[in-house]
Amino acid sequence: MKTKQFLQNLFEIAVNESLPSVCMPKHLENIDASNGLCVIGAGKAAVDMANTMHQFFGEKCYGTVVTRHGYTTSASIGGIKILTAGHPIPDEGSANAGKEILALAKSVPENVPVVFLISGGGSALLSLPIEGVSFEEKMQLNKFLLGSGASIDEINCVRKQLSQIKGGRLAQAIKGDFYTLIISDVVGDDPATIASGPTVKDHTTGEQALNILTKYGWKRVPAIEQALLAKSAAGNRTVSSADTIKNFTIMANARQSIDKAISTVDKSKWHVEVLNYDEVGDANNVAKQHAAIALRALKTNKPTLLFSGGELTVTLTNASGQGGPNQQYMLALAIALKGEKGIVALACDTDGIDGSEDVAGAYIDSTTLLRANELGLSAMNYLKTNNCFNFFKPLDDLIITGPTHTNVNDFRVIMIDPSLS
């Protein structure tokens, strides 16, 4: 249990580094609130970001933010209204939030600066189709794209072209100065991708979106086709790149959080390596690669901590399976390590929600497979059916934090300690 707590403490340190109350204040010092300040936000961290704004500026700020259902019990923070909506699938709350927040943006006087608070999840939470396309039609298209094999860049291109919010279109409503403060949940920290970049210039076009739909065999819906043709004819006019480059700030990301956790490690006792701050790929494959690295490190007889971040994916074979990328990674890692003594590991999502269940992730040690066998659990079967949650739950090796109100993607650490052998 000491090793489990040690690794969980490192995870908690990483999460704490990306909390709005920790990462935001230094970025607020040069914002002029003498004429008041409008706050507009969307994402899993929106409420804590709004709270930090209110603590810093007090009653000078007003506005509206939207977060995930279940992430708040408050209707407001001072003059900042709080809305809730669906994530990862947009719902009626997402559409209502889109309408209300766009109307607010248009109403802000020119002499009042706007601070946009953007974090992971904002794309689903703030959803407003362009005129002529219904919310239901856009959701139907979104569902098609997610199952079509289209890349995330292709999906985002279509989403942006059909939105009044995404791709810098929300910022177009602002008459005066604006600032965008971001907690990044995107590998590479591209501000145009985080929450689909509501204040960042869109470089995609209506023509590109039409070509993507044709490529993947979308059954034509006249309203959507006509809307994209109109967008293509009108060209791509969103906020200027100069403004967005000047006025956006990445306040927290995976690198900062991992480095903070590493800074607390006693280097006289531990050799530390970062495998990758921005790891991507299939969870099963990455786990096998990391297992091989850990087994080689064990042979050096040197206490070692291997850190990695990024965002892994799961290739689904069972749509009804319960789990998430971090749980999938951990089970695949346990199988690859074959109960080797001296290696323990933890993998969690920094937002506290890994996949389909409200758990952050999981923990493994050299006894994981043995304890599972004693309970009649076949590790390989649970892995193949993407049912990792139900594998780790009876072992009491799930990591449960509840919503952390931030998100800088995955945090993984493998401990190699020969003294445990």
XYZ file of N, CA and C in Angstrom, residues 170-361:
576
model
N -16.857 32.751 -31.880
C -17.341 33.392 -30.655
C -16.635 34.722 -30.442
N -15.331 34.762 -30.702
C -14.573 36.004 -30.509
C -14.987 37.083 -31.496
N -15.529 36.698 -32.648
C -15.977 37.698 -33.621
C -17.073 38.599 -33.059
N -17.783 38.093 -32.058
C -18.880 38.873 -31.479
C -18.385 39.978 -30.555
N -17.118 39.943 -30.180
C -16.573 40.901 -29.213
C -16.202 42.211 -29.892
N -16.627 43.308 -29.304
C -16.358 44.624 -29.877
C -14.998 45.174 -29.449
N -14.575 44.849 -28.234
C -13.346 45.417 -27.699
C -12.245 44.395 -27.490
N -11.452 44.593 -26.448
C -10.332 43.701 -26.163
C -10.809 42.382 -25.565
N -10.067 41.330 -25.848
C -10.372 40.056 -25.204
C -9.089 39.270 -24.951
N -9.158 38.400 -23.978
C -8.053 37.528 -23.595
C -8.582 36.105 -23.503
N -7.764 35.136 -23.879
C -8.153 33.739 -23.767
C -7.161 33.015 -22.861
N -7.658 32.501 -21.748
C -6.834 31.763 -20.797
C -7.202 30.285 -20.900
N -6.204 29.447 -21.142
C -6.452 28.049 -21.513
C -5.762 27.069 -20.576
N -6.498 26.045 -20.155
C -5.906 24.857 -19.552
C -5.985 23.779 -20.620
N -4.828 23.319 -21.089
C -4.773 22.480 -22.284
C -4.953 20.997 -21.980
N -5.905 20.386 -22.679
C -6.084 18.933 -22.619
C -5.745 18.305 -23.964
N -4.983 19.021 -24.789
C -4.676 18.573 -26.144
C -3.177 18.335 -26.288
N -2.816 17.188 -26.835
C -1.412 16.898 -27.105
C -0.887 17.926 -28.106
N 0.189 18.605 -27.745
C 0.753 19.649 -28.587
C 0.258 21.040 -28.270
N -0.808 21.149 -27.447
C -1.311 22.443 -26.959
C -1.736 23.397 -28.070
N -2.282 22.878 -29.164
C -2.757 23.746 -30.241
C -4.042 24.438 -29.789
N -4.026 25.770 -29.625
C -5.213 26.479 -29.123
C -6.398 26.410 -30.076
N -6.144 26.107 -31.354
C -7.235 25.981 -32.316
C -7.996 24.676 -32.122
N -7.388 23.732 -31.395
C -8.008 22.431 -31.173
C -8.683 22.344 -29.812
N -8.145 23.018 -28.807
C -8.697 22.960 -27.455
C -10.095 23.569 -27.453
N -11.092 22.753 -27.109
C -12.505 23.164 -27.151
C -12.906 23.677 -28.527
N -12.211 23.212 -29.564
C -12.446 23.620 -30.962
C -12.184 25.098 -31.192
N -11.328 25.696 -30.355
C -10.842 27.052 -30.599
C -11.884 28.124 -30.802
N -12.785 28.377 -29.838
C -13.827 29.389 -30.039
C -13.303 30.808 -30.208
N -12.052 31.055 -29.830
C -11.490 32.410 -29.981
C -10.233 32.411 -30.838
N -9.992 31.316 -31.546
C -8.759 31.182 -32.338
C -9.110 31.025 -33.814
N -8.404 31.747 -34.660
C -8.689 31.791 -36.094
C -8.795 30.388 -36.692
N -9.831 30.196 -37.495
C -10.077 28.925 -38.158
C -9.465 28.939 -39.550
N -8.601 27.973 -39.824
C -7.961 27.898 -41.140
C -8.647 26.886 -42.055
N -9.737 26.274 -41.570
C -10.470 25.334 -42.411
C -11.498 26.086 -43.261
N -12.071 25.403 -44.260
C -13.046 26.036 -45.158
C -14.265 25.144 -45.336
N -15.340 25.752 -45.826
C -16.541 24.999 -46.126
C -16.298 23.955 -47.205
N -15.454 24.298 -48.157
C -15.132 23.355 -49.233
C -14.419 22.118 -48.667
N -13.489 22.329 -47.739
C -12.800 21.198 -47.121
C -13.787 20.298 -46.380
N -14.727 20.911 -45.676
C -15.723 20.138 -44.931
C -16.571 19.294 -45.874
N -16.989 19.884 -47.007
C -17.771 19.133 -47.991
C -16.981 17.953 -48.538
N -15.703 18.162 -48.808
C -14.858 17.089 -49.338
C -14.716 15.947 -48.325
N -14.641 16.298 -47.039
C -14.532 15.272 -45.990
C -15.811 14.442 -45.932
N -16.956 15.095 -46.016
C -18.230 14.370 -45.986
C -18.350 13.436 -47.191
N -17.906 13.907 -48.358
C -17.930 13.064 -49.550
C -16.991 11.869 -49.390
N -15.827 12.113 -48.842
C -14.815 11.068 -48.648
C -15.350 9.903 -47.823
N -16.139 10.211 -46.797
C -16.601 9.160 -45.888
C -18.041 8.707 -46.162
N -18.606 9.161 -47.295
C -19.897 8.633 -47.728
C -21.086 9.111 -46.925
N -21.038 10.360 -46.468
C -22.169 10.922 -45.727
C -23.401 11.003 -46.614
N -24.523 10.476 -46.103
C -25.797 10.575 -46.812
C -26.243 12.024 -46.771
N -26.420 12.596 -47.928
C -26.646 14.041 -47.998
C -27.885 14.498 -47.240
N -27.707 15.550 -46.479
C -28.806 16.260 -45.825
C -28.794 17.667 -46.425
N -29.818 18.044 -47.171
C -29.804 19.317 -47.907
C -29.395 20.521 -47.061
N -29.902 20.612 -45.838
C -29.600 21.780 -45.000
C -28.110 21.891 -44.731
N -27.477 20.759 -44.443
C -26.043 20.770 -44.146
C -25.244 21.084 -45.408
N -25.600 20.453 -46.509
C -24.878 20.699 -47.761
C -25.005 22.158 -48.192
N -26.196 22.707 -48.108
C -26.405 24.100 -48.504
C -25.627 25.055 -47.606
N -25.605 24.742 -46.304
C -24.884 25.600 -45.365
C -23.393 25.606 -45.670
N -22.836 24.443 -45.971
C -21.406 24.361 -46.265
C -21.072 24.998 -47.609
N -21.963 24.875 -48.584
C -21.755 25.538 -49.875
C -21.738 27.057 -49.695
N -22.646 27.541 -48.851
C -22.701 28.984 -48.585
C -21.428 29.445 -47.883
N -20.955 28.636 -46.923
C -19.718 28.984 -46.211
C -18.548 29.011 -47.183
N -18.521 28.041 -48.091
C -17.440 27.965 -49.065
C -17.430 29.190 -49.979
N -18.619 29.610 -50.388
C -18.724 30.772 -51.271
C -18.341 32.065 -50.570
N -18.650 32.126 -49.263
C -18.386 33.352 -48.507
C -16.926 33.493 -48.109
N -16.186 32.393 -48.171
C -14.800 32.436 -47.715
C -14.724 32.229 -46.218
N -13.524 32.312 -45.679
C -13.313 32.025 -44.257
C -12.898 33.285 -43.532
N -13.846 33.905 -42.856
C -13.554 35.162 -42.169
C -13.817 34.991 -40.664
N -12.767 34.869 -39.906
C -12.885 34.818 -38.451
C -11.905 35.812 -37.860
N -11.755 35.781 -36.540
C -10.870 36.747 -35.886
C -9.478 36.666 -36.485
N -8.789 37.793 -36.470
C -7.464 37.827 -37.082
C -6.468 37.022 -36.281
N -5.543 36.389 -36.975
C -4.533 35.581 -36.297
C -3.660 36.447 -35.401
N -3.452 37.697 -35.768
C -2.632 38.581 -34.935
C -3.247 38.757 -33.557
N -4.576 38.971 -33.528
C -5.246 39.155 -32.244
C -5.176 37.897 -31.391
N -5.413 36.741 -31.993
C -5.454 35.522 -31.199
C -4.075 35.142 -30.703
N -3.040 35.383 -31.509
C -1.680 35.088 -31.061
C -1.318 35.983 -29.886
N -1.718 37.200 -29.944
C -1.406 38.162 -28.888
C -2.152 37.846 -27.601
N -3.370 37.361 -27.716
C -4.250 37.327 -26.555
C -4.617 35.955 -26.016
N -3.891 34.901 -26.372
C -4.181 33.633 -25.715
C -2.973 33.159 -24.910
N -3.265 32.494 -23.797
C -2.224 32.011 -22.901
C -2.529 30.581 -22.479
N -1.574 29.670 -22.687
C -1.683 28.315 -22.156
C -1.176 28.369 -20.716
N -2.079 28.245 -19.764
C -1.704 28.387 -18.349
C -1.230 27.078 -17.736
N -1.717 25.956 -18.249
C -1.347 24.662 -17.684
C -1.400 23.611 -18.776
N -0.473 22.656 -18.707
C -0.469 21.540 -19.650
C 0.210 20.341 -18.997
N 0.306 19.245 -19.744
C 0.851 18.000 -19.194
C 2.294 18.151 -18.762
N 3.093 18.846 -19.544
C 4.512 18.998 -19.225
C 4.703 19.676 -17.863
N 3.986 20.767 -17.646
C 4.126 21.486 -16.378
C 3.731 20.605 -15.198
N 2.649 19.850 -15.353
C 2.170 19.017 -14.253
C 3.121 17.865 -13.949
N 3.604 17.200 -14.988
C 4.549 16.109 -14.781
C 5.845 16.630 -14.165
N 6.327 17.749 -14.673
C 7.563 18.313 -14.128
C 7.411 18.697 -12.659
N 6.226 19.172 -12.284
C 6.001 19.517 -10.878
C 6.082 18.268 -10.005
N 5.473 17.177 -10.453
C 5.546 15.929 -9.695
C 6.993 15.460 -9.578
N 7.732 15.555 -10.673
C 9.138 15.136 -10.668
C 9.961 15.975 -9.704
N 9.632 17.252 -9.598
C 10.413 18.152 -8.734
C 10.329 17.772 -7.263
N 9.327 16.992 -6.903
C 9.167 16.596 -5.496
C 9.856 15.263 -5.183
N 10.388 14.612 -6.213
C 11.038 13.309 -6.027
C 12.466 13.493 -5.530
N 12.863 12.678 -4.564
C 14.233 12.700 -4.034
C 15.167 12.059 -5.064
N 15.927 12.902 -5.775
C 16.790 12.388 -6.844
C 17.965 11.585 -6.315
N 18.255 11.690 -5.022
C 19.332 10.876 -4.462
C 18.894 9.421 -4.302
N 17.585 9.199 -4.323
C 17.049 7.836 -4.174
C 16.528 7.265 -5.487
N 16.089 8.157 -6.399
C 15.422 7.705 -7.607
C 16.075 8.275 -8.867
N 16.264 7.399 -9.843
C 16.602 7.836 -11.188
C 15.276 8.126 -11.899
N 15.145 9.293 -12.523
C 13.881 9.707 -13.134
C 14.037 9.867 -14.641
N 13.086 9.331 -15.381
C 13.044 9.513 -16.835
C 11.624 9.888 -17.250
N 11.517 10.775 -18.237
C 10.233 11.069 -18.867
C 10.228 10.363 -20.209
N 9.356 9.383 -20.356
C 9.286 8.640 -21.612
C 8.723 9.506 -22.724
N 7.699 10.289 -22.392
C 7.083 11.172 -23.375
C 6.034 12.035 -22.665
N 6.131 13.342 -22.833
C 5.091 14.221 -22.287
C 3.807 14.135 -23.096
N 3.929 13.768 -24.377
C 2.802 13.823 -25.313
C 2.566 12.477 -25.985
N 2.540 11.418 -25.198
C 2.343 10.070 -25.746
C 0.953 9.931 -26.361
N 0.914 9.374 -27.563
C -0.354 9.065 -28.215
C -0.271 7.638 -28.740
N -1.421 7.100 -29.140
C -1.439 5.763 -29.704
C -2.369 4.843 -28.944
N -2.469 3.617 -29.440
C -3.340 2.616 -28.832
C -2.809 2.210 -27.464
N -3.682 2.169 -26.464
C -3.277 1.890 -25.087
C -2.580 0.538 -24.957
N -3.077 -0.475 -25.657
C -2.461 -1.803 -25.590
C -1.027 -1.778 -26.109
N -0.822 -1.115 -27.237
C 0.507 -1.072 -27.848
C 1.496 -0.279 -27.006
N 1.054 0.862 -26.499
C 1.938 1.691 -25.663
C 2.305 0.946 -24.384
N 1.354 0.219 -23.809
C 1.629 -0.552 -22.592
C 2.722 -1.593 -22.837
N 2.671 -2.263 -23.961
C 3.706 -3.256 -24.286
C 5.077 -2.596 -24.409
N 5.117 -1.433 -25.043
C 6.381 -0.709 -25.194
C 6.931 -0.287 -23.834
N 6.063 0.224 -22.972
C 6.491 0.676 -21.650
C 6.909 -0.496 -20.761
N 6.237 -1.630 -20.912
C 6.610 -2.819 -20.143
C 8.029 -3.256 -20.495
N 8.351 -3.232 -21.781
C 9.697 -3.616 -22.217
C 10.753 -2.680 -21.630
N 10.448 -1.389 -21.595
C 11.375 -0.407 -21.018
C 11.545 -0.662 -19.520
N 10.449 -0.938 -18.828
C 10.495 -1.174 -17.386
C 11.297 -2.436 -17.056
N 11.119 -3.472 -17.838
C 11.845 -4.724 -17.588
C 13.348 -4.537 -17.815
N 13.697 -3.736 -18.807
C 15.124 -3.442 -19.014
C 15.678 -2.625 -17.857
N 14.877 -1.669 -17.368
C 15.322 -0.839 -16.238
C 15.506 -1.674 -14.980
N 14.661 -2.696 -14.799
C 14.770 -3.551 -13.618
C 16.126 -4.261 -13.570
N 16.635 -4.602 -14.732
C 17.918 -5.312 -14.799
C 19.096 -4.441 -14.378
N 18.928 -3.128 -14.388
C 20.014 -2.226 -13.967
C 20.166 -2.187 -12.451
N 19.165 -2.738 -11.766
C 19.181 -2.766 -10.291
C 19.218 -1.354 -9.696
N 18.609 -0.397 -10.416
C 18.619 1.005 -9.982
C 17.176 1.480 -9.797
N 16.802 1.966 -8.602
C 15.440 2.473 -8.396
C 15.121 3.572 -9.418
N 14.030 3.395 -10.149
C 13.721 4.280 -11.280
C 12.241 4.612 -11.309
N 11.932 5.835 -11.726
C 10.556 6.262 -11.968
C 10.450 6.694 -13.425
N 9.530 6.088 -14.153
C 9.297 6.400 -15.558
C 7.962 7.135 -15.695
N 8.006 8.382 -16.134
C 6.808 9.204 -16.267
C 6.410 9.334 -17.737
N 5.116 9.487 -17.967
C 4.639 9.824 -19.315
C 3.284 10.512 -19.225
N 3.008 11.334 -20.233
C 1.724 12.026 -20.324
C 1.128 11.797 -21.695
N 0.271 12.700 -22.140
C -0.353 12.572 -23.453
C -1.780 12.068 -23.369
N -2.231 11.415 -24.438
C -3.605 10.921 -24.487
C -3.660 9.655 -25.321
N -3.901 8.535 -24.669
C -3.984 7.255 -25.360
C -5.412 7.002 -25.839
N -5.546 6.055 -26.736
C -6.853 5.691 -27.269
C -7.069 4.190 -27.111
N -8.313 3.769 -27.258
C -8.668 2.362 -27.181
C -9.362 1.962 -28.474
N -8.895 0.882 -29.069
C -9.563 0.324 -30.239
C -10.656 -0.617 -29.745
N -11.904 -0.193 -29.852
C -13.010 -0.930 -29.252
C -13.348 -2.200 -30.024
N -13.485 -3.273 -29.273
C -14.030 -4.516 -29.822
C -15.374 -4.828 -29.173
N -15.679 -4.086 -28.106
C -16.917 -4.297 -27.362
C -17.476 -2.945 -26.939
N -18.473 -2.476 -27.668
C -19.025 -1.141 -27.417
C -19.672 -1.025 -26.047
N -20.054 -2.146 -25.434
C -20.695 -2.106 -24.121
C -19.705 -2.304 -22.973
N -18.416 -2.393 -23.296
C -17.402 -2.555 -22.255
C -17.310 -1.333 -21.367
N -16.845 -1.532 -20.142
C -16.703 -0.436 -19.184
C -15.228 -0.223 -18.877
N -14.806 1.021 -18.972
C -13.406 1.330 -18.707
C -12.993 2.584 -19.428
N -11.694 2.754 -19.614
C -11.157 3.914 -20.290
C -9.725 3.643 -20.693
N -9.093 4.579 -21.415
C -7.736 4.361 -21.913
C -6.705 4.049 -20.822
N -6.809 4.709 -19.676
C -5.830 4.459 -18.617
C -6.010 3.086 -17.978
N -7.252 2.669 -17.788
C -7.499 1.328 -17.256
C -7.068 0.266 -18.266
N -7.326 0.516 -19.547
C -6.908 -0.410 -20.602
C -5.382 -0.531 -20.615
N -4.717 0.594 -20.531
C -3.248 0.621 -20.489
C -2.725 -0.178 -19.308
N -3.330 0.016 -18.146
C -2.834 -0.649 -16.943
C -3.013 -2.160 -17.010
N -4.137 -2.619 -17.535
C -4.348 -4.054 -17.646
C -3.392 -4.657 -18.677
N -3.210 -3.973 -19.803
C -2.258 -4.444 -20.809
C -0.837 -4.456 -20.246
N -0.514 -3.475 -19.421
C 0.814 -3.415 -18.801
C 1.007 -4.578 -17.834
N -0.015 -4.862 -17.028
C 0.069 -5.978 -16.080
C 0.294 -7.299 -16.815
N -0.421 -7.490 -17.913
C -0.279 -8.720 -18.696
C 1.128 -8.822 -19.282
N 1.641 -7.700 -19.801
C 2.974 -7.706 -20.415
C 4.081 -7.937 -19.389
N 3.883 -7.470 -18.160
C 4.893 -7.628 -17.109
C 4.870 -9.024 -16.486
N 3.757 -9.740 -16.634
C 3.634 -11.133 -16.180
C 3.947 -11.304 -14.688
N 3.546 -10.335 -13.893
C 3.730 -10.455 -12.454
C 5.160 -10.278 -11.986
N 6.000 -9.677 -12.817
C 7.401 -9.451 -12.441
C 7.479 -8.626 -11.162
N 8.231 -9.138 -10.189
C 8.384 -8.425 -8.917
C 9.315 -7.227 -9.094
N 9.020 -6.176 -8.346
C 9.857 -4.983 -8.392
C 9.325 -3.890 -9.285
N 8.134 -4.100 -9.897
C 7.547 -3.082 -10.773
C 6.098 -2.830 -10.370
N 5.760 -1.579 -10.114
C 4.386 -1.164 -9.840
C 4.093 0.062 -10.711
N 2.833 0.348 -10.928
C 2.512 1.460 -11.829
C 1.135 2.028 -11.547
N 0.933 3.260 -11.995
C -0.349 3.961 -11.878
C -0.563 4.771 -13.141
N -1.808 4.781 -13.639
C -2.179 5.624 -14.779
C -3.553 6.211 -14.533
N -3.674 7.524 -14.649
C -4.938 8.214 -14.368
C -5.126 9.371 -15.337
N -6.387 9.729 -15.538
C -6.719 10.946 -16.278
C -6.820 12.080 -15.266
N -6.178 13.188 -15.565
C -6.117 14.292 -14.609
C -7.450 14.976 -14.365
N -8.475 14.676 -15.187
C -9.790 15.251 -14.895
C -10.592 14.371 -13.944
N -10.021 13.218 -13.565
C -10.693 12.320 -12.630
C -11.699 11.390 -13.281
N -11.841 11.476 -14.617
C -12.824 10.659 -15.328
C -12.119 9.940 -16.473
N -11.949 8.632 -16.335
C -11.288 7.842 -17.364
C -12.320 7.019 -18.119
N -12.720 7.491 -19.281
C -13.632 6.731 -20.114
C -15.061 6.741 -19.631
N -15.669 5.549 -19.579
C -17.108 5.439 -19.349
C -17.503 5.480 -17.878
N -16.545 5.357 -16.979
C -16.870 5.320 -15.551
C -16.220 6.488 -14.819
N -16.813 6.873 -13.686
C -16.300 8.003 -12.922
C -15.162 7.577 -12.007
N -14.096 7.078 -12.627
C -12.857 6.763 -11.918
C -11.718 7.399 -12.701
N -10.646 7.757 -11.990
C -9.523 8.419 -12.651
C -8.659 7.442 -13.425
N -8.511 6.218 -12.901
C -7.639 5.247 -13.547
C -7.433 4.049 -12.647
